[in-house]
Short mmCIF file of C-alpha atoms and ligand atoms in Angstrom, two decimals:
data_model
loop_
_atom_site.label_atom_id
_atom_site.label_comp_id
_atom_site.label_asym_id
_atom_site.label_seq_id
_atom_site.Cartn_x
_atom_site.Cartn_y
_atom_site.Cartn_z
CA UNK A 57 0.05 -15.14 4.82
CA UNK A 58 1.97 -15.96 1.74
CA UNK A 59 5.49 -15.06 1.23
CA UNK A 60 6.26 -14.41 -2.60
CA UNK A 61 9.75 -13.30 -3.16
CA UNK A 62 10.25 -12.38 -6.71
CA UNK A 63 14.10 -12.13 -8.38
CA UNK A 64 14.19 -8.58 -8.69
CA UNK A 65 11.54 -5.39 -8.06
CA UNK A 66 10.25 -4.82 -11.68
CA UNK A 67 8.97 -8.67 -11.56
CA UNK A 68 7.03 -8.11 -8.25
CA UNK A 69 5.40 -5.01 -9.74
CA UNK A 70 4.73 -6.82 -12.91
CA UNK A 71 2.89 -9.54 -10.90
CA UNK A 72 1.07 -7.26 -8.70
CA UNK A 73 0.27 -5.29 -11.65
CA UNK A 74 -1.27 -8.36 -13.21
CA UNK A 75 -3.60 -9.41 -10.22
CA UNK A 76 -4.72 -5.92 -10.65
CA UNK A 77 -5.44 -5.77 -14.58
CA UNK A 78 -7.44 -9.60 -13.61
CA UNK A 79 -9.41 -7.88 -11.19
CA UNK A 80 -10.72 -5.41 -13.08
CA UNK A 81 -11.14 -7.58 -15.89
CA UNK A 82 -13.62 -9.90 -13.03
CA UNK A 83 -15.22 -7.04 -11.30
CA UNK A 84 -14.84 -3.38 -13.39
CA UNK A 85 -16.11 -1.35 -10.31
CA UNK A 86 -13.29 -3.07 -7.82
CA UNK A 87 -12.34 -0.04 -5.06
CA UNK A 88 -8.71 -0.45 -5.25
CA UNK A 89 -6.53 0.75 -2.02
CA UNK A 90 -3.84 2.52 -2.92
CA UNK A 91 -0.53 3.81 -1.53
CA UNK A 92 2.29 5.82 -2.33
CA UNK A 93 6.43 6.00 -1.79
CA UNK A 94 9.01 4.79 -4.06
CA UNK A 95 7.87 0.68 -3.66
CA UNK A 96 4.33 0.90 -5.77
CA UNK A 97 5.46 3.22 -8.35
CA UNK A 98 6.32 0.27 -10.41
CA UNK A 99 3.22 -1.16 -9.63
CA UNK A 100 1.58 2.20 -10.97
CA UNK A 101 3.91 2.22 -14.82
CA UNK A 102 2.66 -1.70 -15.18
CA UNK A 103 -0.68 -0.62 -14.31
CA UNK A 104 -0.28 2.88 -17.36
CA UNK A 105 1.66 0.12 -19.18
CA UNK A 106 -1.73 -2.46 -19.29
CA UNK A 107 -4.20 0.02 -19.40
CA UNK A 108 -2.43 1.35 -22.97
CA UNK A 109 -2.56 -2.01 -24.48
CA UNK A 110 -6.10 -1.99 -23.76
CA UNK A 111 -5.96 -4.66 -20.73
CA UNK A 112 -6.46 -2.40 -17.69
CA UNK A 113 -9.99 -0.36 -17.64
CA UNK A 114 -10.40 1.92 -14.72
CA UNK A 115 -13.71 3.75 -15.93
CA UNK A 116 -15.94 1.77 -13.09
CA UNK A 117 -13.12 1.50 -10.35
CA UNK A 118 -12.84 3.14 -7.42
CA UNK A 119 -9.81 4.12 -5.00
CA UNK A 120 -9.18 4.90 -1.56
CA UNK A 121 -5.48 6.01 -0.81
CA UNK A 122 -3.79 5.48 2.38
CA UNK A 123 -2.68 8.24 3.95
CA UNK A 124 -1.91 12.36 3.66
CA UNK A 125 0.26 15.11 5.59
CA UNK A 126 -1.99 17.27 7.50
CA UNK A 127 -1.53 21.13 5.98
CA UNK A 128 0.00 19.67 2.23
CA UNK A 129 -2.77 21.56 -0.26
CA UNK A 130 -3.12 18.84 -3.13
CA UNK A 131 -0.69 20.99 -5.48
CA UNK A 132 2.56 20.49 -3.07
CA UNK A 133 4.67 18.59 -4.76
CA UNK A 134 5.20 16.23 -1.67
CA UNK A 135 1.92 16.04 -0.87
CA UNK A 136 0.22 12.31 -1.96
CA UNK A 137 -2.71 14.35 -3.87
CA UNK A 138 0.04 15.15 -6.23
CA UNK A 139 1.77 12.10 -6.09
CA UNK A 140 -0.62 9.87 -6.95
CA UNK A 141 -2.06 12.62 -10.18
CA UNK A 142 1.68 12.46 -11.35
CA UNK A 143 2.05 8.84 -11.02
CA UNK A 144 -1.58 7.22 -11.45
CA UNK A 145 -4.34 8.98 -11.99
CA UNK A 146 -3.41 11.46 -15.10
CA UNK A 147 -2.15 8.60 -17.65
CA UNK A 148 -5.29 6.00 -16.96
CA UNK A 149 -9.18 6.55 -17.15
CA UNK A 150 -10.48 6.42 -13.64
CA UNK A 151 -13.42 9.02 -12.58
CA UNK A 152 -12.01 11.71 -10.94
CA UNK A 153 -15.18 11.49 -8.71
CA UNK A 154 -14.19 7.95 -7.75
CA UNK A 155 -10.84 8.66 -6.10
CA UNK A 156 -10.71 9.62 -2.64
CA UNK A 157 -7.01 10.77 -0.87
CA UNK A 158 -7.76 12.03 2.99
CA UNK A 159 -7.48 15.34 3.07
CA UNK A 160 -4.61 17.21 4.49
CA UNK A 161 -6.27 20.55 4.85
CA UNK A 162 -8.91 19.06 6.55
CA UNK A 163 -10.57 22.10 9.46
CA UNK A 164 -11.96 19.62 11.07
CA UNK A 165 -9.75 16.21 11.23
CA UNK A 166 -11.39 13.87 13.64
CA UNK A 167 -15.10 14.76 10.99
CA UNK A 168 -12.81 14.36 7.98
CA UNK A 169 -11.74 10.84 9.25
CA UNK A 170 -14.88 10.21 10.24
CA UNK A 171 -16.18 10.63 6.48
CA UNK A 172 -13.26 9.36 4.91
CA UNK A 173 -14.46 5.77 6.95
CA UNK A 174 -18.02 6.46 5.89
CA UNK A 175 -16.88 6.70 2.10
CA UNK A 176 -14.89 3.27 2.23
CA UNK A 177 -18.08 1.87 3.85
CA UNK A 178 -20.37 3.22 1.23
CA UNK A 179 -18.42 1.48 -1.63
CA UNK A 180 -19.15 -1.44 0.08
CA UNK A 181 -15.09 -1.96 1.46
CA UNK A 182 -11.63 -2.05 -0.45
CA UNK A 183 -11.64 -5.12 -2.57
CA UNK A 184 -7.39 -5.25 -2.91
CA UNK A 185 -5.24 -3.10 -1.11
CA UNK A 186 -1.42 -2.18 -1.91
CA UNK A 187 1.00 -1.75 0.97
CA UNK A 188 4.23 -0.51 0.84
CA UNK A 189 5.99 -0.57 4.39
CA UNK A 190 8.06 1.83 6.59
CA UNK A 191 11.24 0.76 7.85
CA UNK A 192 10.09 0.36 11.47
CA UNK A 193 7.39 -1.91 10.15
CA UNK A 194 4.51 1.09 9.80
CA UNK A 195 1.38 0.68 7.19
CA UNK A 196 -0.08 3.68 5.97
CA UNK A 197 1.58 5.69 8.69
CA UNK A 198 0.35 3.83 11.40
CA UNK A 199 3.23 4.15 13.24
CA UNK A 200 4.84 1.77 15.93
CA UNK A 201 2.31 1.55 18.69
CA UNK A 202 -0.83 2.21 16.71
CA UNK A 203 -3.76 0.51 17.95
CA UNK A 204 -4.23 -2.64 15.81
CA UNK A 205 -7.91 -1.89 15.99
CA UNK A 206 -7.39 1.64 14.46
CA UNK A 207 -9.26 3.63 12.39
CA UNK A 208 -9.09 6.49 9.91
CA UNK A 209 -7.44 9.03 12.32
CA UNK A 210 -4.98 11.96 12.66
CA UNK A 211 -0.92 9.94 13.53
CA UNK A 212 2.47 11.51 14.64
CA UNK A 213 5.29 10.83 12.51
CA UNK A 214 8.41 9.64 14.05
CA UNK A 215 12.01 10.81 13.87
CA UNK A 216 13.08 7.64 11.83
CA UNK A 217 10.01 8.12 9.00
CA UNK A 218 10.54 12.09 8.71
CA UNK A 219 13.95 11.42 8.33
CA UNK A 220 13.48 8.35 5.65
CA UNK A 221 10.73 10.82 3.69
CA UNK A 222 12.86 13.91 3.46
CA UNK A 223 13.88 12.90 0.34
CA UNK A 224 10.42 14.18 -0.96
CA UNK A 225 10.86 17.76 0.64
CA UNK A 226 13.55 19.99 0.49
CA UNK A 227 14.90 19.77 3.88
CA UNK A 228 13.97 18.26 7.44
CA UNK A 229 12.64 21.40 8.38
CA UNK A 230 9.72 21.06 6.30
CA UNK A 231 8.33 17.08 6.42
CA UNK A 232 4.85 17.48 8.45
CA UNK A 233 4.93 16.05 11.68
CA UNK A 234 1.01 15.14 11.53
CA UNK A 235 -0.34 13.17 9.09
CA UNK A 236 -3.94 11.43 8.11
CA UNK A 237 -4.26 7.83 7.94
CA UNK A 238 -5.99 4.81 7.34
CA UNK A 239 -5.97 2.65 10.62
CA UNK A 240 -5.01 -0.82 10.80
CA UNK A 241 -8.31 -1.72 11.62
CA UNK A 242 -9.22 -0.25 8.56
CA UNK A 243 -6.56 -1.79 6.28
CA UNK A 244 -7.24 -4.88 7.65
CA UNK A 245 -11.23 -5.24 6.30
CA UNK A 246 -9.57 -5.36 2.81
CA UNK A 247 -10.81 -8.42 1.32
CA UNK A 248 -6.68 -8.87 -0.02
CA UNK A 249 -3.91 -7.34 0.44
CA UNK A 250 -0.54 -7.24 -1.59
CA UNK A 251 2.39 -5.96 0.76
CA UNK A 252 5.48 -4.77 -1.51
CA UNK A 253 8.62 -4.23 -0.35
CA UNK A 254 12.16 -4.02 -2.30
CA UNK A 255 15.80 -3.54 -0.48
CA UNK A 256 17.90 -4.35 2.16
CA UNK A 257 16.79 -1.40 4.02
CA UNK A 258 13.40 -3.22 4.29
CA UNK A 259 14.99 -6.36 5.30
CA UNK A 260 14.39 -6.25 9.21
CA UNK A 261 10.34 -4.80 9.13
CA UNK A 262 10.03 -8.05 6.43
CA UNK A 263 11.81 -10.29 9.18
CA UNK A 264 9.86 -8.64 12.05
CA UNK A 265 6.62 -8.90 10.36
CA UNK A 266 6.78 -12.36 8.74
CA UNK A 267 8.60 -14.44 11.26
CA UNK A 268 8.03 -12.27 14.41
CA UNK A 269 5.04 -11.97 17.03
CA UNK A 270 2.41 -10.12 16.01
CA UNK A 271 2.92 -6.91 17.98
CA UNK A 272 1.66 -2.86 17.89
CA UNK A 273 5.57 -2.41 17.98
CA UNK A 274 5.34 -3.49 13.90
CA UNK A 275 2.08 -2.96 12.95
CA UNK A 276 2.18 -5.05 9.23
CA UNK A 277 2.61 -7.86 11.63
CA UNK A 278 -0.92 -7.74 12.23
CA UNK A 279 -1.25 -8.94 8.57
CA UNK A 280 -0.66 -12.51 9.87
CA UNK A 281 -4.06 -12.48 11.25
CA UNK A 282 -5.36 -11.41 7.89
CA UNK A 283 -6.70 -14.29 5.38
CA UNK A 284 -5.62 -13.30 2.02
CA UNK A 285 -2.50 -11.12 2.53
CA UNK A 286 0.08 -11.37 0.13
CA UNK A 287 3.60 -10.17 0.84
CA UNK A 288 5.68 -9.41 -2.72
CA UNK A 289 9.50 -8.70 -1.58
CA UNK A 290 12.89 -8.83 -3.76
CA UNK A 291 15.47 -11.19 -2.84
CA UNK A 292 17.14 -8.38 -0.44
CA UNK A 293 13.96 -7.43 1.29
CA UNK A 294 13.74 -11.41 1.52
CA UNK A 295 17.39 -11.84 2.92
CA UNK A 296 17.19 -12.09 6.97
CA UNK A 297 13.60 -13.70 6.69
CA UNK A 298 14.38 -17.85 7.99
CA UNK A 299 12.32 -20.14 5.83
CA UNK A 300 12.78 -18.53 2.38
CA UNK A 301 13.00 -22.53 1.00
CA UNK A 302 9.62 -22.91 2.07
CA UNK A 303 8.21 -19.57 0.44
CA UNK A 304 9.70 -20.55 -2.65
CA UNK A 305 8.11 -24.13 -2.32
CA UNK A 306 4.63 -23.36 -2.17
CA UNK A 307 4.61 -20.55 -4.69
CA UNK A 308 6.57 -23.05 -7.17
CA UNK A 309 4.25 -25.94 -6.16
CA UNK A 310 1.04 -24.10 -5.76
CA UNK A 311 -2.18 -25.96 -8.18
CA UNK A 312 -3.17 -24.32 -11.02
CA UNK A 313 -6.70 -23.06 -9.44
CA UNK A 314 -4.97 -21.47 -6.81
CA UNK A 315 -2.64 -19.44 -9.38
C1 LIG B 1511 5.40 6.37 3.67
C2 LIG B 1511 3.99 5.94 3.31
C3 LIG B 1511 3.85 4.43 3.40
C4 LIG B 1511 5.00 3.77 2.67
C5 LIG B 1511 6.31 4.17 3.27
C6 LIG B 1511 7.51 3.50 2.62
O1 LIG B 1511 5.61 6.42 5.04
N1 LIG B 1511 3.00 6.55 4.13
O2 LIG B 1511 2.59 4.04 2.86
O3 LIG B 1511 4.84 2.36 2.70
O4 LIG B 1511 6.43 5.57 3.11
O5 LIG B 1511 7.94 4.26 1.52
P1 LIG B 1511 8.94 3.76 0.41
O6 LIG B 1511 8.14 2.83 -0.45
O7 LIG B 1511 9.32 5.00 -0.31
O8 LIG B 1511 10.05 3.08 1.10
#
């Protein structure tokens, strides 16, 4: 796992961004993993930002996003269908035919999820993933006690996330309490992952996941078993993790081929 702690969000996005753009400069037909809340939307206006100056071609990529509410038609305007069109997909080039969001008006789920694991497996596998995380530590929505070993499947929200994704809906009322997800199994086959996450109110699930056991109770903690993953945090999402002078040491102090 490495720890990169940036001095402020826009520079983590920027540098996420870029690992992106160098990607898909190395391998045009990467399959991308994307996800969606307020931490990768950054990411996403680099990304717009670099494919306008000509340095980020999505024409051969492919993506697989995360996670969707179960009974959100694509056109609600908190469903992640729309999310992603408003904040990705409609200002770069990829192939409409090449993005894949699980459905949430799926008939039948456990098939859907089925076919949404088929799909990643016929693109031969997510080459980079983006993470953002919830506050009780969740990926995708794999919520506290989600098998580590999961797969694409159908997840009940709790309390604490419906509450801290209102914002997106008009009231309590109406956040689903189902949802579609990528498992943790699933996220894990990624051949990288980049985990963002900005704010003190991501402090703790940083601590818990960094420097704590590896536990279904905070499911991004399973990312320490993971070989590539990268966790990008701000200096508050950084400030109750332990060995922060360390972090900073190796990322300062890493050789140039590793860079
Ligand atoms: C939702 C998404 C997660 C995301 C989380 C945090 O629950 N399913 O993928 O990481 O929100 O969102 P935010 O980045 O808005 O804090």
């Amino acid at each position: 796992m490495e720890i990169i702690i940036q001095p402020s969000p826009e520079a983590a996005c920027r540098y996420v961004a870029g690992r992106i753009a160098s990607l898909l400069a190395a391998k045009p037909a990467a399959v991308l993993g994307l996800a969606t809340g307020s931490t990768p939307v950054g990411v996403y206006r680099e990304l717009i930002h670099l494919h306008q100056q000509g340095e980020a071609d999505f024409s051969h990529a492919a993506a697989f996003n995360l996670d969707e509410y179960l009974g959100l038609p694509p056109e609600h305007p908190a469903s992640y269908h729309h999310f992603m069109q408003e904040n990705l997909f409609q200002h770069v080039n990829f192939n409409p035919g090449r993005t894949f969001i699980p459905s949430g008006l799926a008939s039948d789920v456990p098939a859907a999820c089925a076919d949404y694991e088929a799909k990643i497996r016929a693109y031969h596998g997510i080459d980079l993933q983006i993470l953002g995380i919830g506050s009780d530590g969740h990926i995708g929505f794999n919520e506290p006690s989600s098998s580590l070993s999961s797969r694409t499947r159908l997840k009940t929200l709790t309390p604490r996330t419906r509450e801290d994704n209102a914002r997106f809906f008009s009231s309590l009322e109406e956040v689903p309490h189902h949802v579609l997800t990528m498992g943790v199994g699933t996220i894990m086959e990624a051949r990288e992952i980049f985990l963002l996450a900005f704010g003190t109110g991501k402090a703790d699930a940083i601590a818990a996941t960094v420097e704590g056991p590896v536990t279904a109770n905070v499911p991004a903690s399973v990312l320490q078993f993971h070989q590539t993953a990268k966790i990008v945090i701000d200096e508050a999402a950084a400030s109750k993790l332990q060995r922060t002078d360390y972090y900073r040491w190796v990322f300062d102090h890493k050789p140039d081929w590793q860079r």
